[in-house]
Coordinates of C-alpha atoms in Angstrom, one line a residue:
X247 CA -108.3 -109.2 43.6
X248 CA -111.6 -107.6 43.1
X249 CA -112.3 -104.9 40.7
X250 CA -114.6 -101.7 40.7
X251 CA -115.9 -100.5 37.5
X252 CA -113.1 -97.6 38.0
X253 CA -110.4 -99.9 38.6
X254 CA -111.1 -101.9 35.7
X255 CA -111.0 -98.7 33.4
X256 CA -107.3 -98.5 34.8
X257 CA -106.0 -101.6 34.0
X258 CA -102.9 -101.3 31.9
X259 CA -100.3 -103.5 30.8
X260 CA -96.6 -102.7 30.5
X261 CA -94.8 -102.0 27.2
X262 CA -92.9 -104.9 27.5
X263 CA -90.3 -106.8 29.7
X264 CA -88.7 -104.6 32.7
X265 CA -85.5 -104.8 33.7
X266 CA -85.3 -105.5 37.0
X267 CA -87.8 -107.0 37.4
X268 CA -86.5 -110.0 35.1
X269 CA -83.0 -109.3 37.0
X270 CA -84.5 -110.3 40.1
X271 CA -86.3 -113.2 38.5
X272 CA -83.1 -114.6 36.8
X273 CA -81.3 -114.2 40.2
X274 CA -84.1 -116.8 41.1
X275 CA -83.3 -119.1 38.6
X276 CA -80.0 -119.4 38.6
X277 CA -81.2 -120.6 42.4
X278 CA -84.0 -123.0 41.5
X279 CA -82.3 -126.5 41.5
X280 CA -85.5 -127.8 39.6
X281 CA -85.2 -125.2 36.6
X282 CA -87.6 -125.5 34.4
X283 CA -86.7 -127.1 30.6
X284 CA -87.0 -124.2 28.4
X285 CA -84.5 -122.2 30.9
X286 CA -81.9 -125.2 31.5
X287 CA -79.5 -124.2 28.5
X288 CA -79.9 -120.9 29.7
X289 CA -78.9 -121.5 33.4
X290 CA -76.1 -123.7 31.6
X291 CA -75.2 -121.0 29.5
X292 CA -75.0 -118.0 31.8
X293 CA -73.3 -120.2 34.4
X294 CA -70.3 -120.3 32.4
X295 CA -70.8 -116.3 31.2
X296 CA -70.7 -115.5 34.9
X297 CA -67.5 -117.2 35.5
X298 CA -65.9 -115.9 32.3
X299 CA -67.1 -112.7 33.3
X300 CA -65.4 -113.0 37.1
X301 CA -68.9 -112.3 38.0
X302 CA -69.4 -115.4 40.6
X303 CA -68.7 -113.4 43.8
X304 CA -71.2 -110.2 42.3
X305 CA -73.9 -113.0 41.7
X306 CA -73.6 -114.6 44.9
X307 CA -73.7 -110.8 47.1
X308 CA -77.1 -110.2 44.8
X309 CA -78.9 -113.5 45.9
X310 CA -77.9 -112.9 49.1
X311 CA -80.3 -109.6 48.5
X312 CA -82.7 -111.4 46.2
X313 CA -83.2 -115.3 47.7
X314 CA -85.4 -117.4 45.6
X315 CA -88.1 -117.7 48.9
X316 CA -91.2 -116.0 50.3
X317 CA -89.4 -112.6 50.1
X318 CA -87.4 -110.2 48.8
X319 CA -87.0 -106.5 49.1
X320 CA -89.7 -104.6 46.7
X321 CA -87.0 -101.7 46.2
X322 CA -85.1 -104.0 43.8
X323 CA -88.3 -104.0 41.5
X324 CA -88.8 -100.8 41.4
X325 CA -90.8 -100.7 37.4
X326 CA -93.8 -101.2 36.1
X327 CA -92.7 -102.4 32.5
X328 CA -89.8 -99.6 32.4
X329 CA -88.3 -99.7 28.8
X330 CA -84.5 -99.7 30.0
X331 CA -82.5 -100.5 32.8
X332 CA -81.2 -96.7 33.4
X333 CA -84.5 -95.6 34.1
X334 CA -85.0 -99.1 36.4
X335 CA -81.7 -98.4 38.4
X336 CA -82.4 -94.2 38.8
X337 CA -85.6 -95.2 40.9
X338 CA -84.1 -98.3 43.0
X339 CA -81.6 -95.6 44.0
X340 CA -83.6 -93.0 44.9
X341 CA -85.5 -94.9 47.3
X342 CA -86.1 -93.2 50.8
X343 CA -83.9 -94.5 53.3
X344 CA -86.8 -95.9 55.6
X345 CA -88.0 -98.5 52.7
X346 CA -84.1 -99.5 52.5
X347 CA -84.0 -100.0 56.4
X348 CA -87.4 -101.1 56.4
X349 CA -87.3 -103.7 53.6
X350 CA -83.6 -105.2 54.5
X351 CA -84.6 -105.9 58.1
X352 CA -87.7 -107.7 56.6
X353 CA -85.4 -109.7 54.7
X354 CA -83.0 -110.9 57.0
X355 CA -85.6 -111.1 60.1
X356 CA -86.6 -114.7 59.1
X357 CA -82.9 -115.4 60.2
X358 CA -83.4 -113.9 64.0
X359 CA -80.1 -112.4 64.2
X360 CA -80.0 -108.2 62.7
X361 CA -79.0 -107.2 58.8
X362 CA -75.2 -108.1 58.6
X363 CA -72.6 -105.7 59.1
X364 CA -72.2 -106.0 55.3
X365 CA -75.1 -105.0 54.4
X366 CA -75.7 -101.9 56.9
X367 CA -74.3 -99.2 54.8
X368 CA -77.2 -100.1 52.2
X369 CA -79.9 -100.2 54.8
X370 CA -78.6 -96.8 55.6
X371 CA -78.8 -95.4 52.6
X372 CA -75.3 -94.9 52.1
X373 CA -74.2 -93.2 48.3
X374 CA -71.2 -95.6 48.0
X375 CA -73.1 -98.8 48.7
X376 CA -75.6 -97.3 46.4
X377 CA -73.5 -96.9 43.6
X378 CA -72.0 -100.6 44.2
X379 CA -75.3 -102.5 44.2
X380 CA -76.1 -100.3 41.0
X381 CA -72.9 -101.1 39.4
X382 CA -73.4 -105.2 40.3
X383 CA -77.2 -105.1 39.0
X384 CA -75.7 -103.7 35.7
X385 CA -72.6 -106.2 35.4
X386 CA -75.1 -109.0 35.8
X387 CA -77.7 -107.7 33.5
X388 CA -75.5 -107.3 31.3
X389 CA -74.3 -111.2 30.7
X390 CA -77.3 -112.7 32.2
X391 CA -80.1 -110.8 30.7
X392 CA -78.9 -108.2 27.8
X393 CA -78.2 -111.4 25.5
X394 CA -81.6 -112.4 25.7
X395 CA -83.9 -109.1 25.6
X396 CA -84.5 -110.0 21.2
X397 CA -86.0 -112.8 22.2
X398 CA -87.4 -111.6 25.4
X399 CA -88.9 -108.8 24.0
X400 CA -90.3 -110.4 20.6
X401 CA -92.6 -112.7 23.1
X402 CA -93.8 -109.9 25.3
X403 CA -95.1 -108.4 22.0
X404 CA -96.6 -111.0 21.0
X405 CA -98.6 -111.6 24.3
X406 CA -99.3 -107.9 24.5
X407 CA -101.1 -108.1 20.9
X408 CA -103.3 -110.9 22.4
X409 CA -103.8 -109.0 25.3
X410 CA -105.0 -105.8 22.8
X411 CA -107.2 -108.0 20.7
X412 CA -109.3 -109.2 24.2
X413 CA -109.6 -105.5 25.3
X414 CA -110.8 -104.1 21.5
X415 CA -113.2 -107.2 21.0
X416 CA -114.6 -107.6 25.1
X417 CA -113.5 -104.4 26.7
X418 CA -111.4 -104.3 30.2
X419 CA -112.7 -107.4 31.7
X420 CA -112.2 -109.4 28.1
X421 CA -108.3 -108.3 29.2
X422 CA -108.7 -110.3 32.4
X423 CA -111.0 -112.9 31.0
X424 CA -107.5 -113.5 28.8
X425 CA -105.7 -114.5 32.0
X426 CA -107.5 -117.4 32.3
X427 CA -104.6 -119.2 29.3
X428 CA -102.4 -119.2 31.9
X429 CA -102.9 -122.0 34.7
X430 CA -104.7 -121.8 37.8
X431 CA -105.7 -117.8 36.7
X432 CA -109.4 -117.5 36.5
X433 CA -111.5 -114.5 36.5
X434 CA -115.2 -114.1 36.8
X435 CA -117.6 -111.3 38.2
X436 CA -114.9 -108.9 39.0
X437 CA -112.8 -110.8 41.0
X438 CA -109.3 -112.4 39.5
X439 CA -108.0 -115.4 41.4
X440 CA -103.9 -116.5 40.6
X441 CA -102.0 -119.0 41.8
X442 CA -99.9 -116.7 43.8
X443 CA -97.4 -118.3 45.9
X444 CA -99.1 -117.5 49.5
X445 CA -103.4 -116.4 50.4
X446 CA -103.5 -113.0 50.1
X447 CA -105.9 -110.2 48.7
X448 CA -104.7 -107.1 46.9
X449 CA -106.9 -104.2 47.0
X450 CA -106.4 -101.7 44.7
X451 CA -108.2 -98.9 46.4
X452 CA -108.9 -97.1 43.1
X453 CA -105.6 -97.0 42.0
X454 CA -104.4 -98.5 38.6
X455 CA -103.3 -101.9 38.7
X456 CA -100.6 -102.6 35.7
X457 CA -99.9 -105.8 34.4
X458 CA -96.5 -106.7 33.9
X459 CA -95.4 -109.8 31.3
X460 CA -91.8 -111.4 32.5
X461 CA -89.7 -113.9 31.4
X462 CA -88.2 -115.2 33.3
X463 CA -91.3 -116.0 36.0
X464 CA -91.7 -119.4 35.6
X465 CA -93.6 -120.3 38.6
X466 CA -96.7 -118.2 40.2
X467 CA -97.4 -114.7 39.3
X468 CA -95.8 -112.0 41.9
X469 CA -97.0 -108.7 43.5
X470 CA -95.1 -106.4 46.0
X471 CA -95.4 -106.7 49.1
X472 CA -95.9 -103.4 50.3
X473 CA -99.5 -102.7 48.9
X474 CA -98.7 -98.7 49.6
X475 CA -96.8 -98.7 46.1
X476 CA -98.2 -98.4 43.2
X477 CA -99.7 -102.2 42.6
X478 CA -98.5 -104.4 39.8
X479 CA -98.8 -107.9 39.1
X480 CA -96.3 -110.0 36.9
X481 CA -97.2 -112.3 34.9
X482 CA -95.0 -115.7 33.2
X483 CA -94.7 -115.6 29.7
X484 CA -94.0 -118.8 29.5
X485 CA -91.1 -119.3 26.6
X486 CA -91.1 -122.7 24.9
X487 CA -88.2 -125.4 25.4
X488 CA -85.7 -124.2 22.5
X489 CA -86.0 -121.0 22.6
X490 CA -82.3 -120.7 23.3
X491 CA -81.5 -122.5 20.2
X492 CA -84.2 -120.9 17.8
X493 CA -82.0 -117.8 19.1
X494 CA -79.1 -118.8 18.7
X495 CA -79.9 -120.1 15.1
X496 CA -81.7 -116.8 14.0
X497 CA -79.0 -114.7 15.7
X498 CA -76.7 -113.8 13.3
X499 CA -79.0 -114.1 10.2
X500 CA -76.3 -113.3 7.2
X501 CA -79.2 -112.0 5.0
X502 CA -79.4 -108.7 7.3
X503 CA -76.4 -108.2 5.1
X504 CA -78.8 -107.5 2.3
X505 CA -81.9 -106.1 4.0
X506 CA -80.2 -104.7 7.0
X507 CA -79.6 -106.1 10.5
X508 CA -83.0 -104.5 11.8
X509 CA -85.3 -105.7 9.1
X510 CA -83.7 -109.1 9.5
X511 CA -84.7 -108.9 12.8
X512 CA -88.3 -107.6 12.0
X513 CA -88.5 -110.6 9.6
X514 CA -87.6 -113.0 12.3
X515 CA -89.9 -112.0 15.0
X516 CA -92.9 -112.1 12.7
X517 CA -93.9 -115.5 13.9
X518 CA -97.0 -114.6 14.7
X519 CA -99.2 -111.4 13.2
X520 CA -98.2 -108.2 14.7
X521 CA -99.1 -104.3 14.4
X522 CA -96.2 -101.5 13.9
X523 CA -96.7 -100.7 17.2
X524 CA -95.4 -104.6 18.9
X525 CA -92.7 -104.6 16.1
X526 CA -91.5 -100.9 17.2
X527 CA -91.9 -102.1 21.3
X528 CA -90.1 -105.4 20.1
X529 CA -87.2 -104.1 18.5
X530 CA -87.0 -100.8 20.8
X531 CA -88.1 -98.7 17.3
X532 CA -89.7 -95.2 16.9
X533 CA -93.2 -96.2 15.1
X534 CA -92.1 -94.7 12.1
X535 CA -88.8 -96.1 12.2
X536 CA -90.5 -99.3 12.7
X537 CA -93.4 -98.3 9.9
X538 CA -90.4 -97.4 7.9
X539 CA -88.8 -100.8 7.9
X540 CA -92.2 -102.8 7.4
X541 CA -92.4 -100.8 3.7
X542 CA -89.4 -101.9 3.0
X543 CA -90.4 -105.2 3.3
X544 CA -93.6 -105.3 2.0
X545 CA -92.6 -104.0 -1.3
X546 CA -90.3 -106.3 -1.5
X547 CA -92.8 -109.4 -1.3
X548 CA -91.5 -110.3 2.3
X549 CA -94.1 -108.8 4.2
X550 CA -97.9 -108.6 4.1
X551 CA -100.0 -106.2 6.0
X552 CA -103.6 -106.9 6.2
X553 CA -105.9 -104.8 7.7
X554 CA -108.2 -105.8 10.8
X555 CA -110.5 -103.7 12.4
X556 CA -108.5 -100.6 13.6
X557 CA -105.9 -102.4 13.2
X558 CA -102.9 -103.4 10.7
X559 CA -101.6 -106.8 11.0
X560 CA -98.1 -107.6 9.2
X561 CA -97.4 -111.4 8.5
X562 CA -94.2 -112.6 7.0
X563 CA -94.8 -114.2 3.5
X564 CA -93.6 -117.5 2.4
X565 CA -91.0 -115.3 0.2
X566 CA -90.3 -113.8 3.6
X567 CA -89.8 -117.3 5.6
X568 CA -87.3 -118.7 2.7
X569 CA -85.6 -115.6 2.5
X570 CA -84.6 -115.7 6.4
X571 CA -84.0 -119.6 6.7
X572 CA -82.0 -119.7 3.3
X573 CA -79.7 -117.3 5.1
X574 CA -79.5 -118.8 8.8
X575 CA -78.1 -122.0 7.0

């Protein structure tokens, strides 16, 4: 990707994890036989969810839309870093009937036999197959994906304070500069070069290019394929193995019963520094709500905010760290 001086005062980077967009990617896990380690447990873990669930058959009709290969329809990622799945599923179904024909024959082309009878109603826009791919991308976000969004959401803050701390110190090409943590990413002299899964060049054309962290991309970052919508390119986060335990651990943390379940889980995330406005994005808080709850905690010794630039930084105080592990015992 090459960047004009416009372009690069454009660049943005989602709030935090979207939807479907980590929907499709789990899909894609639950394919890859060669799961990485951090995401074993989970693919263990949701396995069973599904079955409990009597989700099997639903999972299996949504790979069949979302294969773990070279392609799959762009309409099911339909977000840039939307905050919640309603918004996510309004715009996947409101998308024209040509991109649904358009996109489904792409898919199934590779096959050299026309989109199955099954799958025609969707291609044609129908309401009622619509509403039924809506209602399956729900069920499964809702055992494969809801669980996890604490944790999910605590490490796309974190990576979007790192991301804020390039731009403030080296402006919008420090941002991309940043990118180059991650492997194979490398950017110099306006051009960024990822390990993206096939050659290809994205032109922006002037538009704004956003940035999207996801969890559950564990491979090579991903753009859509239809460079007429608005571009994006996600991004892996990268979670490290134990993740799933850590949450598990800190899930339940009985001392919420005396500081309340939300400043427990303000405590908790506060691994590394963060501002009010990654604790509110984190934990899906108004700012003040999430200024609020930092008070709280600071005048109780648990929390120390330190300023740093234009910035406030809140760190969790030894007090702080005893406080939570004394209770997740």
């Amino acid at each position: 990707m090459e960047f004009t001086s416009q372009e690069l005062t454009r660049l943005r980077v989602a709030a935090g994890v979207d939807p479907l967009w980590e929907t499709a990617l789990s899909l894609h896990l639950l394919q890859n036989r060669e799961v990485p380690l951090a995401f074993a447990a989970w693919r263990r873990e949701v396995g069973a969810a599904l079955r409990r669930s009597g989700l099997v058959a639903t999972t299996r009709s949504l790979i069949r839309l979302c294969p773990d290969g070279s392609y799959f329809p762009d309409f099911l990622t339909p977000g840039r870093g939307d905050a919640d799945l309603d918004t996510g599923l309004d715009r996947l179904l409101s998308t024209p009937r040509h991109r649904l024909r358009a996109e489904l024959a792409r898919l199934y082309a590779h096959t050299g036999r026309p989109v199955p009878a099954g799958v025609r109603p969707l291609a044609e826009g129908s309401p009622e197959a619509l509403r039924r791919l809506g209602s399956a991308l729900r069920a499964y976000h809702r055992v494969a994906v809801e669980p996890y969004l604490f944790a999910m959401r605590a490490q796309a803050a974190t990576d979007r304070t790192v991301r804020a701390e390039a731009v403030l110190t080296h402006g919008a090409e420090g941002l991309l500069i940043g990118y180059d943590q991650l492997p194979g990413w490398h950017y110099r002299d306006g051009r960024l070069r990822a390990p993206y899964p096939m050659d290809r060049e994205l032109a922006l054309h002037g538009r704004a290019l956003t940035l999207v962290p996801a969890f559950f991309c564990v491979r090579a970052p991903l753009a859509l394929v239809d460079e007429e919508l608005p571009p994006v390119l996600v991004h892996p986060l990268s979670p490290a193995p134990g993740w799933l335990e850590r949450r598990h651990h800190g899930g339940e943390v009985p001392v919420a019963q005396l500081i309340g379940a939300s400043r427990a889980e303000l405590l908790r995330i506060l691994d590394r520094p963060m501002t009010t406005m990654d604790i509110a994005a984190a934990l899906r808080l108004a700012p003040s709500t999430a200024s609020r709850h930092a008070t709280v905690l600071r005048e109780a010794g648990l929390l120390l905010s330190k300023r740093q630039g234009v910035r406030v930084l809140h760190h969790r105080t030894r007090l702080g760290r005893a406080v939570l592990e004394g209770g997740s015992r």
